[in-house]
PDB file of C-alpha atoms in Angstrom:
ATOM      1  CA  MET A   1     133.273-106.340 176.479  1.00 50.00           C
ATOM      2  CA  ALA A   2     132.235-102.912 175.581  1.00 49.00           C
ATOM      3  CA  ARG A   3     135.895-101.630 176.015  1.00 48.00           C
ATOM      4  CA  SER A   4     137.108-104.211 173.249  1.00 46.00           C
ATOM      5  CA  ARG A   5     134.447-102.802 170.907  1.00 44.00           C
ATOM      6  CA  ARG A   6     135.488 -99.464 171.603  1.00 46.00           C
ATOM      7  CA  LEU A   7     139.216-100.238 171.106  1.00 42.00           C
ATOM      8  CA  LEU A   8     138.548-102.138 167.952  1.00 41.00           C
ATOM      9  CA  ALA A   9     136.428 -99.208 167.036  1.00 45.00           C
ATOM     10  CA  ALA A  10     139.236 -96.805 167.553  1.00 46.00           C
ATOM     11  CA  CYS A  11     141.809 -99.195 165.744  1.00 45.00           C
ATOM     12  CA  ALA A  12     139.819 -99.868 162.705  1.00 44.00           C
ATOM     13  CA  ALA A  13     139.282 -96.176 161.912  1.00 42.00           C
ATOM     14  CA  PRO A  14     143.167 -95.648 161.357  1.00 41.00           C
ATOM     15  CA  ILE A  15     143.423 -98.704 159.701  1.00 39.00           C
ATOM     16  CA  GLY A  16     140.642 -97.885 157.098  1.00 40.00           C
ATOM     17  CA  LEU A  17     142.162 -94.590 156.575  1.00 35.00           C
ATOM     18  CA  MET A  18     145.944 -96.096 156.094  1.00 36.00           C
ATOM     19  CA  CYS A  19     144.320 -98.373 153.610  1.00 37.00           C
ATOM     20  CA  ALA A  20     142.644 -95.838 151.883  1.00 36.00           C
ATOM     21  CA  LEU A  21     146.085 -93.707 151.435  1.00 35.00           C
ATOM     22  CA  SER A  22     148.002 -96.800 150.421  1.00 34.00           C
ATOM     23  CA  THR A  23     145.672 -96.988 147.674  1.00 33.00           C
ATOM     24  CA  ILE A  24     146.179 -93.475 146.515  1.00 36.00           C
ATOM     25  CA  SER A  25     149.696 -93.191 146.850  1.00 33.00           C
ATOM     26  CA  ALA A  26     149.710 -96.847 144.913  1.00 35.00           C
ATOM     27  CA  PHE A  27     148.343 -94.844 142.120  1.00 39.00           C
ATOM     28  CA  ALA A  28     150.322 -91.820 142.621  1.00 39.00           C
ATOM     29  CA  ALA A  29     153.248 -94.038 142.508  1.00 37.00           C
ATOM     30  CA  SER A  30     152.873 -95.490 139.074  1.00 46.00           C
ATOM     31  CA  PRO A  31     152.258 -92.177 136.891  1.00 60.00           C
ATOM     32  CA  ALA A  32     151.432 -92.393 133.482  1.00 82.00           C
ATOM     33  CA  GLY A  33     153.228 -90.975 130.449  1.00 94.00           C
ATOM     34  CA  THR A  34     153.089 -87.475 129.556  1.00 97.00           C
ATOM     35  CA  LEU A  35     150.092 -86.167 127.613  1.00 98.00           C
ATOM     36  CA  THR A  36     149.727 -82.787 126.335  1.00 98.00           C
ATOM     37  CA  VAL A  37     146.543 -81.933 124.534  1.00 98.00           C
ATOM     38  CA  SER A  38     146.053 -78.610 122.874  1.00 98.00           C
ATOM     39  CA  PHE A  39     142.803 -77.264 120.660  1.00 98.00           C
ATOM     40  CA  LEU A  40     143.918 -75.344 117.468  1.00 97.00           C
ATOM     41  CA  HIS A  41     141.622 -72.593 116.348  1.00 95.00           C
ATOM     42  CA  PRO A  42     138.397 -73.721 118.286  1.00 94.00           C
ATOM     43  CA  GLU A  43     136.274 -70.866 117.132  1.00 91.00           C
ATOM     44  CA  THR A  44     136.400 -72.820 113.424  1.00 93.00           C
ATOM     45  CA  TYR A  45     135.310 -76.092 114.832  1.00 93.00           C
ATOM     46  CA  THR A  46     132.601 -77.684 112.746  1.00 88.00           C
ATOM     47  CA  ASP A  47     130.382 -78.434 115.557  1.00 86.00           C
ATOM     48  CA  ALA A  48     131.717 -78.329 118.925  1.00 87.00           C
ATOM     49  CA  ALA A  49     128.967 -77.102 121.403  1.00 83.00           C
ATOM     50  CA  TYR A  50     126.265 -78.897 123.758  1.00 78.00           C
ATOM     51  CA  ARG A  51     123.680 -76.341 123.576  1.00 75.00           C
ATOM     52  CA  SER A  52     123.441 -74.806 120.148  1.00 69.00           C
ATOM     53  CA  ALA A  53     124.722 -75.033 116.521  1.00 62.00           C
ATOM     54  CA  TYR A  54     126.675 -71.664 116.862  1.00 65.00           C
ATOM     55  CA  GLY A  55     128.280 -72.228 120.418  1.00 71.00           C
ATOM     56  CA  SER A  56     129.640 -69.485 122.516  1.00 80.00           C
ATOM     57  CA  ASP A  57     133.433 -69.895 123.560  1.00 87.00           C
ATOM     58  CA  ARG A  58     131.920 -70.670 126.969  1.00 90.00           C
ATOM     59  CA  GLU A  59     129.984 -73.747 125.463  1.00 88.00           C
ATOM     60  CA  ARG A  60     133.239 -74.565 123.242  1.00 90.00           C
ATOM     61  CA  ALA A  61     135.654 -74.701 126.324  1.00 94.00           C
ATOM     62  CA  GLN A  62     132.883 -77.256 128.110  1.00 94.00           C
ATOM     63  CA  VAL A  63     133.523 -79.490 125.403  1.00 93.00           C
ATOM     64  CA  MET A  64     137.123 -79.114 124.875  1.00 96.00           C
ATOM     65  CA  ASN A  65     137.683 -79.450 128.472  1.00 97.00           C
ATOM     66  CA  ASP A  66     135.497 -82.883 128.430  1.00 96.00           C
ATOM     67  CA  ILE A  67     137.671 -84.052 125.509  1.00 97.00           C
ATOM     68  CA  HIS A  68     140.589 -83.201 127.268  1.00 98.00           C
ATOM     69  CA  SER A  69     139.649 -85.235 130.499  1.00 98.00           C
ATOM     70  CA  HIS A  70     138.618 -88.325 128.495  1.00 98.00           C
ATOM     71  CA  PHE A  71     142.388 -88.079 126.907  1.00 98.00           C
ATOM     72  CA  ASP A  72     143.705 -87.733 130.417  1.00 98.00           C
ATOM     73  CA  GLU A  73     142.033 -90.896 131.598  1.00 97.00           C
ATOM     74  CA  LEU A  74     143.309 -92.686 128.629  1.00 97.00           C
ATOM     75  CA  ALA A  75     146.640 -91.809 129.054  1.00 97.00           C
ATOM     76  CA  ALA A  76     146.508 -92.551 132.511  1.00 97.00           C
ATOM     77  CA  ARG A  77     145.199 -95.907 131.967  1.00 96.00           C
ATOM     78  CA  TYR A  78     147.292 -96.720 128.978  1.00 95.00           C
ATOM     79  CA  LEU A  79     150.505 -94.488 128.464  1.00 97.00           C
ATOM     80  CA  PRO A  80     153.526 -95.839 129.994  1.00 95.00           C
ATOM     81  CA  GLN A  81     155.807 -93.723 132.151  1.00 95.00           C
ATOM     82  CA  GLY A  82     158.588 -92.180 130.117  1.00 95.00           C
ATOM     83  CA  TYR A  83     156.504 -91.937 127.102  1.00 97.00           C
ATOM     84  CA  ALA A  84     154.966 -88.925 125.556  1.00 98.00           C
ATOM     85  CA  LEU A  85     151.716 -88.296 123.685  1.00 98.00           C
ATOM     86  CA  SER A  86     151.168 -84.721 121.971  1.00 98.00           C
ATOM     87  CA  ILE A  87     147.456 -84.433 120.330  1.00 98.00           C
ATOM     88  CA  GLU A  88     146.504 -81.370 118.540  1.00 99.00           C
ATOM     89  CA  VAL A  89     142.735 -81.365 117.963  1.00 98.00           C
ATOM     90  CA  LEU A  90     142.151 -79.510 114.554  1.00 98.00           C
ATOM     91  CA  ASP A  91     138.332 -80.031 114.223  1.00 96.00           C
ATOM     92  CA  VAL A  92     135.396 -81.544 116.038  1.00 95.00           C
ATOM     93  CA  ASP A  93     131.988 -82.299 114.720  1.00 91.00           C
ATOM     94  CA  LEU A  94     130.024 -83.834 117.714  1.00 90.00           C
ATOM     95  CA  ALA A  95     127.537 -86.847 116.941  1.00 79.00           C
ATOM     96  CA  GLY A  96     123.840 -84.992 115.940  1.00 76.00           C
ATOM     97  CA  HIS A  97     122.851 -81.613 114.911  1.00 72.00           C
ATOM     98  CA  PHE A  98     120.657 -78.933 115.932  1.00 65.00           C
ATOM     99  CA  GLU A  99     117.774 -78.175 113.747  1.00 67.00           C
ATOM    100  CA  PRO A 100     117.094 -74.577 114.244  1.00 66.00           C
ATOM    101  CA  TRP A 101     113.861 -74.551 112.034  1.00 65.00           C
ATOM    102  CA  ARG A 102     112.103 -76.368 114.709  1.00 64.00           C
ATOM    103  CA  VAL A 103     109.431 -73.910 116.773  1.00 63.00           C
ATOM    104  CA  ARG A 104     110.214 -76.148 119.774  1.00 63.00           C
ATOM    105  CA  GLY A 105     113.306 -77.939 120.783  1.00 58.00           C
ATOM    106  CA  TYR A 106     115.822 -75.533 118.351  1.00 56.00           C
ATOM    107  CA  ASP A 107     118.468 -76.154 120.899  1.00 64.00           C
ATOM    108  CA  VAL A 108     117.941 -79.873 121.008  1.00 66.00           C
ATOM    109  CA  ARG A 109     120.364 -82.001 119.688  1.00 69.00           C
ATOM    110  CA  ILE A 110     119.086 -84.360 117.207  1.00 68.00           C
ATOM    111  CA  VAL A 111     120.938 -87.474 116.666  1.00 68.00           C
ATOM    112  CA  ARG A 112     120.207 -89.608 113.575  1.00 70.00           C
ATOM    113  CA  ASP A 113     122.610 -91.935 112.018  1.00 72.00           C
ATOM    114  CA  VAL A 114     123.496 -90.000 109.446  1.00 70.00           C
ATOM    115  CA  THR A 115     125.311 -87.477 111.867  1.00 77.00           C
ATOM    116  CA  TRP A 116     128.157 -89.473 113.319  1.00 84.00           C
ATOM    117  CA  PRO A 117     131.050 -88.017 115.367  1.00 92.00           C
ATOM    118  CA  ARG A 118     134.003 -86.780 113.710  1.00 94.00           C
ATOM    119  CA  MET A 119     137.450 -85.378 114.860  1.00 97.00           C
ATOM    120  CA  THR A 120     140.508 -84.169 113.384  1.00 98.00           C
ATOM    121  CA  LEU A 121     143.855 -84.861 115.171  1.00 98.00           C
ATOM    122  CA  ARG A 122     147.705 -84.439 114.938  1.00 99.00           C
ATOM    123  CA  TYR A 123     149.692 -86.334 117.030  1.00 98.00           C
ATOM    124  CA  ALA A 124     152.994 -87.500 117.970  1.00 98.00           C
ATOM    125  CA  LEU A 125     153.937 -90.320 120.204  1.00 97.00           C
ATOM    126  CA  ARG A 126     157.370 -90.545 121.526  1.00 97.00           C
ATOM    127  CA  GLY A 127     159.258 -93.329 123.504  1.00 94.00           C
ATOM    128  CA  SER A 128     161.084 -92.870 126.593  1.00 92.00           C
ATOM    129  CA  ASP A 129     164.331 -92.441 124.270  1.00 93.00           C
ATOM    130  CA  GLY A 130     162.798 -89.569 123.096  1.00 93.00           C
ATOM    131  CA  ALA A 131     162.525 -91.005 119.476  1.00 94.00           C
ATOM    132  CA  VAL A 132     159.224 -90.618 117.587  1.00 96.00           C
ATOM    133  CA  ILE A 133     157.234 -93.797 117.524  1.00 94.00           C
ATOM    134  CA  GLY A 134     154.330 -92.542 115.746  1.00 95.00           C
ATOM    135  CA  SER A 135     153.055 -89.433 114.487  1.00 97.00           C
ATOM    136  CA  GLY A 136     150.402 -88.183 111.985  1.00 97.00           C
ATOM    137  CA  GLU A 137     147.367 -86.173 111.025  1.00 98.00           C
ATOM    138  CA  GLN A 138     143.843 -88.433 111.149  1.00 97.00           C
ATOM    139  CA  ARG A 139     140.391 -87.595 110.578  1.00 97.00           C
ATOM    140  CA  ILE A 140     138.571 -90.034 112.671  1.00 94.00           C
ATOM    141  CA  SER A 141     135.002 -90.964 112.562  1.00 87.00           C
ATOM    142  CA  ASP A 142     132.345 -93.611 113.795  1.00 88.00           C
ATOM    143  CA  GLN A 143     129.579 -93.883 111.197  1.00 84.00           C
ATOM    144  CA  ASN A 144     128.348 -96.989 113.308  1.00 82.00           C
ATOM    145  CA  PHE A 145     128.119 -95.029 116.385  1.00 79.00           C
ATOM    146  CA  ASN A 146     124.560 -95.663 116.670  1.00 79.00           C
ATOM    147  CA  MET A 147     124.880 -99.411 116.354  1.00 82.00           C
ATOM    148  CA  GLY A 148     125.878-102.102 118.879  1.00 78.00           C
ATOM    149  CA  VAL A 149     126.858-101.591 122.783  1.00 81.00           C
ATOM    150  CA  ASN A 150     128.384 -98.204 124.228  1.00 82.00           C
ATOM    151  CA  VAL A 151     129.694 -98.742 127.426  1.00 88.00           C
ATOM    152  CA  TYR A 152     129.173 -94.964 128.263  1.00 89.00           C
ATOM    153  CA  SER A 153     126.198 -93.976 129.972  1.00 89.00           C
ATOM    154  CA  GLN A 154     123.148 -92.353 127.930  1.00 87.00           C
ATOM    155  CA  SER A 155     123.765 -89.305 130.151  1.00 88.00           C
ATOM    156  CA  ASP A 156     127.142 -88.765 129.129  1.00 88.00           C
ATOM    157  CA  ARG A 157     126.922 -86.054 126.304  1.00 89.00           C
ATOM    158  CA  LEU A 158     130.507 -87.287 124.789  1.00 91.00           C
ATOM    159  CA  ARG A 159     129.334 -90.733 124.697  1.00 91.00           C
ATOM    160  CA  TYR A 160     129.463 -91.168 120.992  1.00 89.00           C
ATOM    161  CA  GLU A 161     132.959 -89.332 120.967  1.00 91.00           C
ATOM    162  CA  LYS A 162     134.446 -91.161 123.852  1.00 96.00           C
ATOM    163  CA  ALA A 163     133.614 -94.327 122.503  1.00 95.00           C
ATOM    164  CA  MET A 164     135.237 -92.994 119.072  1.00 94.00           C
ATOM    165  CA  MET A 165     138.253 -91.543 120.736  1.00 97.00           C
ATOM    166  CA  ASP A 166     138.821 -95.105 122.854  1.00 96.00           C
ATOM    167  CA  ARG A 167     138.727 -96.742 119.370  1.00 95.00           C
ATOM    168  CA  TRP A 168     141.504 -94.382 118.116  1.00 97.00           C
ATOM    169  CA  PHE A 169     143.682 -94.617 121.014  1.00 97.00           C
ATOM    170  CA  ASP A 170     143.575 -98.364 120.920  1.00 96.00           C
ATOM    171  CA  GLU A 171     143.990 -98.736 117.106  1.00 95.00           C
ATOM    172  CA  THR A 172     146.620 -95.707 116.848  1.00 95.00           C
ATOM    173  CA  VAL A 173     148.704 -95.234 120.268  1.00 94.00           C
ATOM    174  CA  ARG A 174     148.110 -98.583 122.260  1.00 94.00           C
ATOM    175  CA  ARG A 175     149.151-100.776 118.873  1.00 92.00           C
ATOM    176  CA  ARG A 176     152.014 -98.596 118.347  1.00 90.00           C
ATOM    177  CA  LEU A 177     153.211 -99.105 121.952  1.00 90.00           C
ATOM    178  CA  ALA A 178     152.732-103.066 121.810  1.00 89.00           C
ATOM    179  CA  THR A 179     154.807-103.081 118.541  1.00 84.00           C
ATOM    180  CA  ARG A 180     157.356-101.374 119.927  1.00 78.00           C
ATOM    181  CA  GLN A 181     157.487-103.325 123.199  1.00 73.00           C
ATOM    182  CA  THR A 182     157.610-106.643 121.379  1.00 74.00           C
ATOM    183  CA  GLY A 183     160.506-105.282 119.479  1.00 68.00           C
ATOM    184  CA  GLN A 184     158.907-105.267 116.146  1.00 55.00           C
ATOM    185  CA  GLY A 185     159.179-101.615 115.361  1.00 51.00           C
TER     186      GLY A 185
END
């Protein structure tokens, strides 16, 4: 009995590892399309720092990295293989503002209904044949960011911006992909 348990345990470990590796390779076997995100003149962005109104290059880099990562997640999930999406971020204005006149908490972001998130993006979406499916420059914002349900955690520093980016990706990129795939565009 003890011998069969040891044999079962010895066989179960490699099987678990094989299952994990096959899951990883299944994701690797279905690569998404190509995404390029660039940030043009981030030093001129309206508000792109987590900790202060006049963020340092390092603080802006953190925000840009988080924005880039979220676009990566969206592209990995929704951009078909062979397609290419290029996004140039022209401006970022995070939800909330700093109120430097406060004696305590001058470096705390105060989020109010009138301080909604905004971004200006220039994008180009290309099909697998290289043809431009959609392009343009858009100023996106979410004036209702503080109402309704937000799927992102309250501890997520870009929770409002991510919801706004999700909506833009859905309304702009996914809609164009759906139109193209149904042969209507």
